[in-house]
Amino acid sequence: MQQYIGVKLVNAEPQKAKKDCGTHNSDDGYRVRYADGYESWSPRDVFDRAYLPLEVNTNLKTDAPSISQGMVDSFIQSVDIQTMGDKCTVVRAVLRNGFEIVESSACVSAENYDENLGAKICLKKIKDKIWFLLGFLLQTAVHGIDLPLPGGGNLT
């Protein structure tokens, strides 16, 4: 059997399980409404592993789904900073989903090296990549993976 990956945009709210469900080990979960109006209930741990909550990006002029700085910042689970040689900073960020991004920054002269400045530069590059990746994820959730091309046709 072939494996698939899926991403959806849903509306959800915390809700206790109905006692007559009989299939849930926990009362904590979410009532979920899909784009077609279908509603279901999902256990909290299952829901939290599958969905990233959207935050309003107050810098935009739209109420359409978007990525916020808070979402980008909170997607970084841990950061490791290391100096290599006498003028290079390497930063490894582990994201919430286990994905890792590594960036480096270096200066010309060892006398001008500052690990904190190098780490700041690397973290900006990492956050720029997270904006890109979360934007891709959101685009897929909102529009799916098989959009019509201008002038007709599809990519597949």
Short mmCIF file of C-alpha atoms in Angstrom, two decimals:
data_model
loop_
_atom_site.label_atom_id
_atom_site.label_comp_id
_atom_site.label_asym_id
_atom_site.label_seq_id
_atom_site.Cartn_x
_atom_site.Cartn_y
_atom_site.Cartn_z
CA MET A 1 0.00 0.00 0.00
CA GLN A 2 1.32 3.46 -0.90
CA GLN A 3 1.84 6.15 1.74
CA TYR A 4 0.46 9.69 1.43
CA ILE A 5 1.05 12.98 3.16
CA GLY A 6 -1.81 15.38 3.64
CA VAL A 7 -2.29 18.96 4.80
CA LYS A 8 -5.65 20.59 5.44
CA LEU A 9 -6.95 23.89 6.72
CA VAL A 10 -9.64 23.24 9.35
CA ASN A 11 -11.65 25.11 11.97
CA ALA A 12 -11.56 23.56 15.42
CA GLU A 13 -12.45 24.23 19.04
CA PRO A 14 -11.69 22.35 22.25
CA GLN A 15 -14.46 19.93 23.17
CA LYS A 16 -14.90 17.00 25.52
CA ALA A 17 -15.64 13.62 23.97
CA LYS A 18 -19.18 12.33 24.14
CA LYS A 19 -19.32 9.43 26.57
CA ASP A 20 -21.10 7.23 24.01
CA CYS A 21 -18.17 7.41 21.54
CA GLY A 22 -16.41 4.51 23.22
CA THR A 23 -13.31 4.83 21.03
CA HIS A 24 -11.38 7.57 22.82
CA ASN A 25 -9.00 7.06 25.74
CA SER A 26 -9.19 10.72 26.73
CA ASP A 27 -12.00 13.21 27.18
CA ASP A 28 -9.79 16.05 25.87
CA GLY A 29 -10.02 16.78 22.19
CA TYR A 30 -11.30 19.04 19.43
CA ARG A 31 -14.49 19.38 17.44
CA VAL A 32 -13.17 19.76 13.89
CA ARG A 33 -15.00 21.28 10.89
CA TYR A 34 -13.56 20.70 7.42
CA ALA A 35 -13.99 22.97 4.37
CA ASP A 36 -16.85 20.83 3.02
CA GLY A 37 -18.77 21.21 6.31
CA TYR A 38 -18.04 17.70 7.59
CA GLU A 39 -17.53 17.64 11.37
CA SER A 40 -15.63 15.15 13.50
CA TRP A 41 -14.00 14.83 16.91
CA SER A 42 -10.25 14.32 17.33
CA PRO A 43 -8.30 13.42 20.49
CA ARG A 44 -6.09 16.32 21.64
CA ASP A 45 -2.76 14.50 21.16
CA VAL A 46 -3.68 13.40 17.62
CA PHE A 47 -4.92 16.88 16.71
CA ASP A 48 -1.87 18.66 18.16
CA ARG A 49 0.50 16.44 16.13
CA ALA A 50 -1.39 17.11 12.88
CA TYR A 51 -2.28 20.81 12.99
CA LEU A 52 -0.41 24.06 13.54
CA PRO A 53 -2.58 26.87 14.94
CA LEU A 54 -2.67 29.97 12.75
CA GLU A 55 -2.13 33.39 14.30
CA VAL A 56 -3.29 36.69 12.85
CA ASN A 57 -0.47 38.57 11.15
CA THR A 58 -1.30 42.15 12.11
CA ASN A 59 1.23 43.48 9.56
CA LEU A 60 -1.01 42.40 6.67
CA LYS A 61 -4.04 44.15 5.18
CA THR A 62 -6.08 40.95 4.91
CA ASP A 63 -7.83 38.52 7.19
CA ALA A 64 -6.90 35.61 4.90
CA PRO A 65 -4.91 32.80 6.54
CA SER A 66 -1.30 33.90 6.95
CA ILE A 67 1.94 33.20 8.81
CA SER A 68 2.91 35.41 11.76
CA GLN A 69 6.27 36.18 13.35
CA GLY A 70 5.07 34.38 16.48
CA MET A 71 4.43 31.20 14.48
CA VAL A 72 7.91 31.37 12.98
CA ASP A 73 9.57 31.99 16.35
CA SER A 74 7.62 29.24 18.13
CA PHE A 75 8.42 26.69 15.41
CA ILE A 76 12.03 26.59 16.63
CA GLN A 77 12.30 23.96 19.35
CA SER A 78 16.01 24.25 20.12
CA VAL A 79 19.14 26.04 18.91
CA ASP A 80 22.80 24.97 19.10
CA ILE A 81 25.51 27.59 18.49
CA GLN A 82 29.13 26.69 17.83
CA THR A 83 32.26 28.58 16.86
CA MET A 84 34.37 26.77 14.29
CA GLY A 85 37.94 27.88 13.84
CA ASP A 86 38.50 31.45 14.95
CA LYS A 87 35.95 33.36 12.83
CA CYS A 88 32.98 31.17 11.89
CA THR A 89 29.65 30.66 13.69
CA VAL A 90 27.47 27.65 12.93
CA VAL A 91 23.89 27.50 14.18
CA ARG A 92 21.68 24.40 14.11
CA ALA A 93 17.97 24.88 14.76
CA VAL A 94 15.73 21.90 15.44
CA LEU A 95 12.13 22.60 14.47
CA ARG A 96 8.97 21.34 16.20
CA ASN A 97 8.55 18.59 13.60
CA GLY A 98 12.17 17.38 14.01
CA PHE A 99 13.43 19.03 10.79
CA GLU A 100 16.84 20.67 11.18
CA ILE A 101 18.19 23.82 9.56
CA VAL A 102 21.89 24.69 9.71
CA GLU A 103 23.35 28.09 8.81
CA SER A 104 26.80 29.63 9.08
CA SER A 105 28.27 33.09 9.28
CA ALA A 106 31.91 34.14 9.12
CA CYS A 107 33.96 37.29 9.07
CA VAL A 108 37.18 38.18 7.23
CA SER A 109 39.31 38.96 10.26
CA ALA A 110 39.43 36.88 13.46
CA GLU A 111 39.95 40.12 15.43
CA ASN A 112 36.45 41.21 14.40
CA TYR A 113 34.77 37.88 15.24
CA ASP A 114 31.77 38.00 17.56
CA GLU A 115 29.88 34.74 18.17
CA ASN A 116 26.72 36.58 19.30
CA LEU A 117 26.62 38.64 16.10
CA GLY A 118 27.28 35.52 14.01
CA ALA A 119 24.47 33.68 15.79
CA LYS A 120 22.10 36.61 15.21
CA ILE A 121 22.90 36.57 11.46
CA CYS A 122 22.41 32.79 11.29
CA LEU A 123 19.11 32.90 13.17
CA LYS A 124 17.77 35.52 10.75
CA LYS A 125 18.64 33.22 7.84
CA ILE A 126 16.99 30.28 9.63
CA LYS A 127 13.82 32.26 10.36
CA ASP A 128 13.66 33.39 6.72
CA LYS A 129 13.69 29.69 5.72
CA ILE A 130 10.96 28.90 8.26
CA TRP A 131 8.79 31.73 6.79
CA PHE A 132 9.29 30.11 3.38
CA LEU A 133 8.52 26.58 4.61
CA LEU A 134 5.45 27.57 6.64
CA GLY A 135 4.23 29.65 3.69
CA PHE A 136 4.53 26.58 1.48
CA LEU A 137 2.67 24.51 4.08
CA LEU A 138 -0.12 27.09 4.36
CA GLN A 139 -0.40 27.44 0.56
CA THR A 140 -0.87 23.68 0.33
CA ALA A 141 -3.43 23.65 3.16
CA VAL A 142 -5.49 26.47 1.59
CA HIS A 143 -5.29 25.52 -2.09
CA GLY A 144 -4.30 21.86 -2.22
CA ILE A 145 -1.56 20.40 -4.39
CA ASP A 146 -3.04 20.38 -7.87
CA LEU A 147 -3.94 23.96 -8.85
CA PRO A 148 -5.00 24.78 -12.40
CA LEU A 149 -2.30 26.64 -14.30
CA PRO A 150 -2.99 30.01 -15.92
CA GLY A 151 -4.45 29.27 -19.35
CA GLY A 152 -5.71 25.85 -18.26
CA GLY A 153 -4.15 22.54 -17.40
CA ASN A 154 -2.43 21.28 -14.26
CA LEU A 155 1.12 20.58 -13.19
CA THR A 156 0.48 16.84 -13.05
#
